[in-house]
CSV table of N, CA and C in Angstrom, one decimal:
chain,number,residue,atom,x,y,z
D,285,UNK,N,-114.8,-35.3,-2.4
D,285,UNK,CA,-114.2,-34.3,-3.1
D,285,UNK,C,-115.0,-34.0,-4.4
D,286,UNK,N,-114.3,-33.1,-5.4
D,286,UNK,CA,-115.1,-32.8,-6.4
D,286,UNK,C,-114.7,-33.7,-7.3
D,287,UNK,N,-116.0,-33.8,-8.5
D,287,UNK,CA,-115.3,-34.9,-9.6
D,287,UNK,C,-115.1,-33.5,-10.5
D,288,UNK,N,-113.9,-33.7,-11.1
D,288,UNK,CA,-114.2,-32.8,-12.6
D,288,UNK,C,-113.6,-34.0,-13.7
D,289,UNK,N,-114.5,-32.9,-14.8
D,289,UNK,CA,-113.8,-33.8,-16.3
D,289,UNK,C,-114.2,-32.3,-17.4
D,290,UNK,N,-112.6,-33.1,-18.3
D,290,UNK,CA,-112.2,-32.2,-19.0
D,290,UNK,C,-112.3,-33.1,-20.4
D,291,UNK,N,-112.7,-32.0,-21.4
D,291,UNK,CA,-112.5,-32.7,-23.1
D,291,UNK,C,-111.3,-32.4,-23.7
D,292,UNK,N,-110.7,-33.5,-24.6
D,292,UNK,CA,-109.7,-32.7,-25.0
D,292,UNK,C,-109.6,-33.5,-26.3
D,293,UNK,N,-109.3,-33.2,-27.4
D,293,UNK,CA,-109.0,-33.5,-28.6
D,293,UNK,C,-108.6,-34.9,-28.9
D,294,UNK,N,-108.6,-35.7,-29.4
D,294,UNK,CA,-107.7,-37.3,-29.3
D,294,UNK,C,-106.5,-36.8,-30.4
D,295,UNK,N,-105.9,-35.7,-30.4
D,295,UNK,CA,-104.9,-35.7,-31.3
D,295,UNK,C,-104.0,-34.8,-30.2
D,296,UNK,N,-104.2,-34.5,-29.0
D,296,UNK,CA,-103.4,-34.0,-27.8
D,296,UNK,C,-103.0,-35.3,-27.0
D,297,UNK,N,-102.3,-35.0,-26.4
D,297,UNK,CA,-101.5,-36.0,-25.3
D,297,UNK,C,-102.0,-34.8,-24.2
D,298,UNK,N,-102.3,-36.0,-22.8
D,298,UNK,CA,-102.5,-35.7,-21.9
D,298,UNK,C,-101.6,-36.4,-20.7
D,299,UNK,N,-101.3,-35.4,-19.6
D,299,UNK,CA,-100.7,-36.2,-18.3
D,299,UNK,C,-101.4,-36.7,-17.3
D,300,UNK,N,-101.5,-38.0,-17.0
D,300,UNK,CA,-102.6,-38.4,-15.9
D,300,UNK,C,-102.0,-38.6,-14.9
D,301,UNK,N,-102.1,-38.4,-13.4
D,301,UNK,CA,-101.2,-38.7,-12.8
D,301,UNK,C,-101.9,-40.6,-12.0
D,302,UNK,N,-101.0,-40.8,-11.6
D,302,UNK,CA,-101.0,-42.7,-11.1
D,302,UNK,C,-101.4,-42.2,-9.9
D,303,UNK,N,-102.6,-43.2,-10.2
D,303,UNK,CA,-103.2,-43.0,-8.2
D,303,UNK,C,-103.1,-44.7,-8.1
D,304,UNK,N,-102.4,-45.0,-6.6
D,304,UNK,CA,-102.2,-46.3,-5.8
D,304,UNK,C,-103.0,-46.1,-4.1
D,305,UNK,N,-103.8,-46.8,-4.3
D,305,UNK,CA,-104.8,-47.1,-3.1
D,305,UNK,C,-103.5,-48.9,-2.3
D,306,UNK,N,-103.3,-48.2,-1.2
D,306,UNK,CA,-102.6,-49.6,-0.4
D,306,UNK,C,-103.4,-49.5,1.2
D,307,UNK,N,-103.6,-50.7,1.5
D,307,UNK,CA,-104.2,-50.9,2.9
D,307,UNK,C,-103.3,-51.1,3.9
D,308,UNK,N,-103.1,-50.4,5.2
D,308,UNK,CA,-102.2,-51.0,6.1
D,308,UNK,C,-103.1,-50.8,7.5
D,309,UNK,N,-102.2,-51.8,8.5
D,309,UNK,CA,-102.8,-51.7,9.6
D,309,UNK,C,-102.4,-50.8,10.3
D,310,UNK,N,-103.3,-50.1,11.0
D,310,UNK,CA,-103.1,-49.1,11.9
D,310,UNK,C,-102.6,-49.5,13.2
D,311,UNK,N,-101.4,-49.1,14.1
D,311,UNK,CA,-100.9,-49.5,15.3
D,311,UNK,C,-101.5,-48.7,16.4
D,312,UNK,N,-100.8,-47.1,16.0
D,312,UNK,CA,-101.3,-46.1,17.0
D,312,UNK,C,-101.6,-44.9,16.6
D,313,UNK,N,-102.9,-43.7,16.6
D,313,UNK,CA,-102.3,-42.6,16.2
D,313,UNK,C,-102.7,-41.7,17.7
D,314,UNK,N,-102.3,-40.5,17.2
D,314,UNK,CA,-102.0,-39.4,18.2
D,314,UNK,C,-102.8,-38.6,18.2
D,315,UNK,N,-103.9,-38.3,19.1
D,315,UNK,CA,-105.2,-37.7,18.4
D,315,UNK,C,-104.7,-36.2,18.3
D,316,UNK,N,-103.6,-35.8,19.5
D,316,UNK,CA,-103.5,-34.5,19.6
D,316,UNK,C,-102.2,-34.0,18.4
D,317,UNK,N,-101.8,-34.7,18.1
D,317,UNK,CA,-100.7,-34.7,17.0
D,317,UNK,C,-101.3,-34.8,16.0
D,318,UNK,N,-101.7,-35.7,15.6
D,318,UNK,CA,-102.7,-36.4,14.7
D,318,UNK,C,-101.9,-37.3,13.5
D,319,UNK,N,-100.5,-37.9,14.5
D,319,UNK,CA,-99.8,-38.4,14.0
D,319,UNK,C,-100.1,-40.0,13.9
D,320,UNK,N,-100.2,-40.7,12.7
D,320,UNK,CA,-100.5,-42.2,13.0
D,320,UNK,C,-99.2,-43.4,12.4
D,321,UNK,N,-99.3,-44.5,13.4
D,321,UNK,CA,-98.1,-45.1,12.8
D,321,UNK,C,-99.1,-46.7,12.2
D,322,UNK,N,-98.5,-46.9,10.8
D,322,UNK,CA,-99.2,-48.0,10.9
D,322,UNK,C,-98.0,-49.3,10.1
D,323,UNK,N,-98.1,-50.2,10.1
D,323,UNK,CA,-97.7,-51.5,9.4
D,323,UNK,C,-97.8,-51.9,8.1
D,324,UNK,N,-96.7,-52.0,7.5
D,324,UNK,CA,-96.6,-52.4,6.5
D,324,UNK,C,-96.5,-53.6,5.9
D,325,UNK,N,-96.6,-54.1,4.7
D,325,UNK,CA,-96.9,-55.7,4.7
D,325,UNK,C,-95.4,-56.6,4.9
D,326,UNK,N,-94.3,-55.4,4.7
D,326,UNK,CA,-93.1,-56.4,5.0
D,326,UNK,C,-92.5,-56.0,6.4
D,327,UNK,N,-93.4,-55.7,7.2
D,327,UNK,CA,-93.8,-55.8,8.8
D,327,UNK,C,-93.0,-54.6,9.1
D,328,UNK,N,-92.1,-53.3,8.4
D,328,UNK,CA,-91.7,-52.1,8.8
D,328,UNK,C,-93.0,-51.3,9.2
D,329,UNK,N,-92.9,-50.5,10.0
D,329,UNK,CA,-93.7,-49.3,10.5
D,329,UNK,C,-93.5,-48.1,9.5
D,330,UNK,N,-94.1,-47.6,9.2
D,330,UNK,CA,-94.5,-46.3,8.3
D,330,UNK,C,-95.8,-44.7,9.4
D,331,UNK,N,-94.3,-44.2,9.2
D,331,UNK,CA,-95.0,-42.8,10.6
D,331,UNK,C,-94.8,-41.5,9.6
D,332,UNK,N,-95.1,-41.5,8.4
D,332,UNK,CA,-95.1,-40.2,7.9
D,332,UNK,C,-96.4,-39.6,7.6
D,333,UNK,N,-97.2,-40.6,7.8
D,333,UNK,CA,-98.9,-40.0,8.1
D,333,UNK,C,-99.5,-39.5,8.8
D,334,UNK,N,-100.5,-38.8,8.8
D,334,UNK,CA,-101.3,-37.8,9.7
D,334,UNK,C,-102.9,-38.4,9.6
D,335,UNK,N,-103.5,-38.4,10.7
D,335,UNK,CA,-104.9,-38.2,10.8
D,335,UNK,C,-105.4,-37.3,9.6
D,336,UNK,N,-106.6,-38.1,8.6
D,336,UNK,CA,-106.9,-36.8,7.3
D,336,UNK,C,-107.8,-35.9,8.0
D,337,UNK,N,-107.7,-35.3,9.4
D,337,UNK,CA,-108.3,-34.2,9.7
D,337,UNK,C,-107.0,-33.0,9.6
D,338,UNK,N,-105.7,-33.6,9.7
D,338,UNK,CA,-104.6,-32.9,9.8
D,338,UNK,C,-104.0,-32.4,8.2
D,339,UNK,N,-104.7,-31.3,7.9
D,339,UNK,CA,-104.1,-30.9,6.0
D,339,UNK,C,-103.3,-29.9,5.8
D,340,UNK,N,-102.4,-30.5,4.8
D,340,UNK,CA,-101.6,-28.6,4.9
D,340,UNK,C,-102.3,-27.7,3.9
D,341,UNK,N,-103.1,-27.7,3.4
D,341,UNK,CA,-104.1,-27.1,2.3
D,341,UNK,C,-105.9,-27.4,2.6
D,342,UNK,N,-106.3,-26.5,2.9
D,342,UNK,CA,-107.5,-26.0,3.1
D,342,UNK,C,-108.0,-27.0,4.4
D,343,UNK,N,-109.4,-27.1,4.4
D,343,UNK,CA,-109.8,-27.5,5.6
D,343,UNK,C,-110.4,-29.1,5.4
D,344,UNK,N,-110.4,-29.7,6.8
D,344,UNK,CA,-110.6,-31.2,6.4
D,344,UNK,C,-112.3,-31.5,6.2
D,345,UNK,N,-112.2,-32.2,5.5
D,345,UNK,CA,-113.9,-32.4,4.8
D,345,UNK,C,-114.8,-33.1,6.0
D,346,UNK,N,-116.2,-33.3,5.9
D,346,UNK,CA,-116.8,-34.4,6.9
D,346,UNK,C,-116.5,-35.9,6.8
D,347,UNK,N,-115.6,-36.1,5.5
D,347,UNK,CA,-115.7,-37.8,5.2
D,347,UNK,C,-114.4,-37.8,5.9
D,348,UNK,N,-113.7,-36.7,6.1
D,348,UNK,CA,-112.4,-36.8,6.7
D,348,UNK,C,-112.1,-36.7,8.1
D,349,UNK,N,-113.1,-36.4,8.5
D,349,UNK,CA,-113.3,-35.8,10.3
D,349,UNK,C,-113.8,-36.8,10.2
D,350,UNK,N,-114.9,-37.5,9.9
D,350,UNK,CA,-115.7,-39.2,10.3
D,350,UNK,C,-114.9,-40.4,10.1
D,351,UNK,N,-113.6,-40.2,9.0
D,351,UNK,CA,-112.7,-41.4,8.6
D,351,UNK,C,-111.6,-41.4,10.4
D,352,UNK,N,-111.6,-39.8,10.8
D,352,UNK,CA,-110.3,-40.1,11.9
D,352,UNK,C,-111.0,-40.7,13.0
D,353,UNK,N,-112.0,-40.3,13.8
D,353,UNK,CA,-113.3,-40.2,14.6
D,353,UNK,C,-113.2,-41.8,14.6
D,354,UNK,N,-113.3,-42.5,13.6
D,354,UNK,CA,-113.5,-43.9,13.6
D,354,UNK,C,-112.1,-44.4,13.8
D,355,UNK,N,-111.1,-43.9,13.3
D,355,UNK,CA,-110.2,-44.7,13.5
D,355,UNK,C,-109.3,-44.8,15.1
D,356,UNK,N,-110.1,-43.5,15.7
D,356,UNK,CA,-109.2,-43.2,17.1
D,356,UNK,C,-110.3,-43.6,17.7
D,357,UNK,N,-111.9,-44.3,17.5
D,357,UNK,CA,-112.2,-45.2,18.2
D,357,UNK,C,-112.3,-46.1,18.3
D,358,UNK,N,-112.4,-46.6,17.2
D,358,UNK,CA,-111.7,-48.0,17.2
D,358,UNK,C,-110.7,-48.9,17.9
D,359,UNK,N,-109.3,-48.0,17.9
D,359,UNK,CA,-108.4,-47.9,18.3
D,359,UNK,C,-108.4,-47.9,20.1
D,360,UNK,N,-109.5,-47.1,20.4
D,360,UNK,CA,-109.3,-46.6,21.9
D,360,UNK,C,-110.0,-48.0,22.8
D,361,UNK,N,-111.0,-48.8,21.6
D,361,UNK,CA,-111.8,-49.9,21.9
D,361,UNK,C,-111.2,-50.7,22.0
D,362,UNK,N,-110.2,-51.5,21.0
D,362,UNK,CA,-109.4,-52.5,21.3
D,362,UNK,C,-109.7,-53.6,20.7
D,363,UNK,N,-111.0,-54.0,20.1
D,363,UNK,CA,-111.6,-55.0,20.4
D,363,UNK,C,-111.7,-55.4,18.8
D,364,UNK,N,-111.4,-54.7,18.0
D,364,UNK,CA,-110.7,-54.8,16.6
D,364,UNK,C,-110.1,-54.5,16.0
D,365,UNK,N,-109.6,-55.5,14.9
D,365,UNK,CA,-108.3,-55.1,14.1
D,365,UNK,C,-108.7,-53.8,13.3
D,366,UNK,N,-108.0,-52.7,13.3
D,366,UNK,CA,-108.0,-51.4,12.3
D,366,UNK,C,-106.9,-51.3,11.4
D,367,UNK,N,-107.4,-51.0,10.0
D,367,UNK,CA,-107.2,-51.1,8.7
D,367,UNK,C,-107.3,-49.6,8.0
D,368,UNK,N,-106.6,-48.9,7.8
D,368,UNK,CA,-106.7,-47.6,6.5
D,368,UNK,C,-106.5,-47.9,5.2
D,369,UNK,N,-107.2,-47.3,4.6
D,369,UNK,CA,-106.7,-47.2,2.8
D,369,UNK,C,-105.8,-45.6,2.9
D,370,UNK,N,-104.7,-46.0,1.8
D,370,UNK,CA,-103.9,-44.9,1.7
D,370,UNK,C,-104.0,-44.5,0.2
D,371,UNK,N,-104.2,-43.6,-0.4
D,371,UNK,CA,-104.2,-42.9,-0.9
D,371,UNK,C,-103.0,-42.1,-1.5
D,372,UNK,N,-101.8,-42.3,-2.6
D,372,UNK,CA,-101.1,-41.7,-2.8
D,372,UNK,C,-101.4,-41.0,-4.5
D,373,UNK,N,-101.2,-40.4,-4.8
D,373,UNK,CA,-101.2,-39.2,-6.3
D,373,UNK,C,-100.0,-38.1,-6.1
D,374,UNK,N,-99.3,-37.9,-6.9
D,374,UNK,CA,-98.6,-36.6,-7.5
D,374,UNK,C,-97.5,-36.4,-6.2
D,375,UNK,N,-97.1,-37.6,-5.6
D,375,UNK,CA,-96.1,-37.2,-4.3
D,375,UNK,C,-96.7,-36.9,-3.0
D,376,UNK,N,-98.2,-36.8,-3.2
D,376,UNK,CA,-99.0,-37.0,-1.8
D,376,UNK,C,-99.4,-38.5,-1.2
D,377,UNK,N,-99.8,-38.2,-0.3
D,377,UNK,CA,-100.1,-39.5,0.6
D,377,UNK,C,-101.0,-38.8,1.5
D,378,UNK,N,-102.5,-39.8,1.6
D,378,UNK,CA,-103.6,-39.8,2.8
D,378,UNK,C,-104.7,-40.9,2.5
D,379,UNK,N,-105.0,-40.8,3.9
D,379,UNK,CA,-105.7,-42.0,4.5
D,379,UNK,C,-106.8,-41.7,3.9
D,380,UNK,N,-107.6,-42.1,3.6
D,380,UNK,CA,-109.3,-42.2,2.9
D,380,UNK,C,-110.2,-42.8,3.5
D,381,UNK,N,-109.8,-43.7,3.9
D,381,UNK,CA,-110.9,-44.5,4.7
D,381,UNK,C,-110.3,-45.3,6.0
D,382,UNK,N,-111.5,-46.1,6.6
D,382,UNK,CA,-110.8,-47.1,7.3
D,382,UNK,C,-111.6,-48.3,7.5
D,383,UNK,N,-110.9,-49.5,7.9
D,383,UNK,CA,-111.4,-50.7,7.9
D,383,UNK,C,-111.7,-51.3,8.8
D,384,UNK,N,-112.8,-52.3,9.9
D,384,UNK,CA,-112.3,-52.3,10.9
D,384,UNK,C,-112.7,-54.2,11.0
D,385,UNK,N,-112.0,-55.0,11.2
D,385,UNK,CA,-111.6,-56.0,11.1
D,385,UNK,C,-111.4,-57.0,12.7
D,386,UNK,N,-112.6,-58.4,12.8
D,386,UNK,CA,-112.5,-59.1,13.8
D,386,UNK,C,-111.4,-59.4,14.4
D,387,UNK,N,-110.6,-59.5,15.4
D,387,UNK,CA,-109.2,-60.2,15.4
D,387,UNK,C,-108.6,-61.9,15.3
């Protein structure tokens, strides 16, 4: 994505919003949905995520088409544990990356 940066007076107050990066494992996603369920650390399932090729605002990037690409092969291979970073800001939530881990 883009970086921007802005100047602003040290006698203004500014709103930053909280960004939280959490890892979970990935179970299953849906390549044609592009629905993914993955695990949480107090062992519930969390299914409100999408493949980051799936956006409701503009079009998905190449780091985003290569982050899903990996994770639904991975996935199709079996042969390792798969891991996402989640990405949440401003009431959003998406996957950013992925991890892929020996079993």
């Amino acid at each position: 994505g883009k970086k921007l940066e802005d100047l602003c007076p040290s006698s203004h107050n500014l709103d930053v919003p909280v960004v939280v990066k959490t890892e979970y494992q990935v179970l299953d996603a849906n390549e044609d949905t592009g629905e993914v369920t993955l695990l949480q650390e107090n062992g519930d399932t969390k299914e409100d995520l999408n493949l980051p090729t799936v956006t409701k605002i503009g079009e998905p990037t190449e780091d985003d088409k290569k982050t899903a690409d990996e994770i639904l092969k991975a996935l199709a291979d079996g042969t390792k544990t798969v891991s996402c970073i989640v990405q949440a800001a401003c009431g959003e939530e998406k996957i950013i990356a992925c991890k892929l881990s020996d079993n």
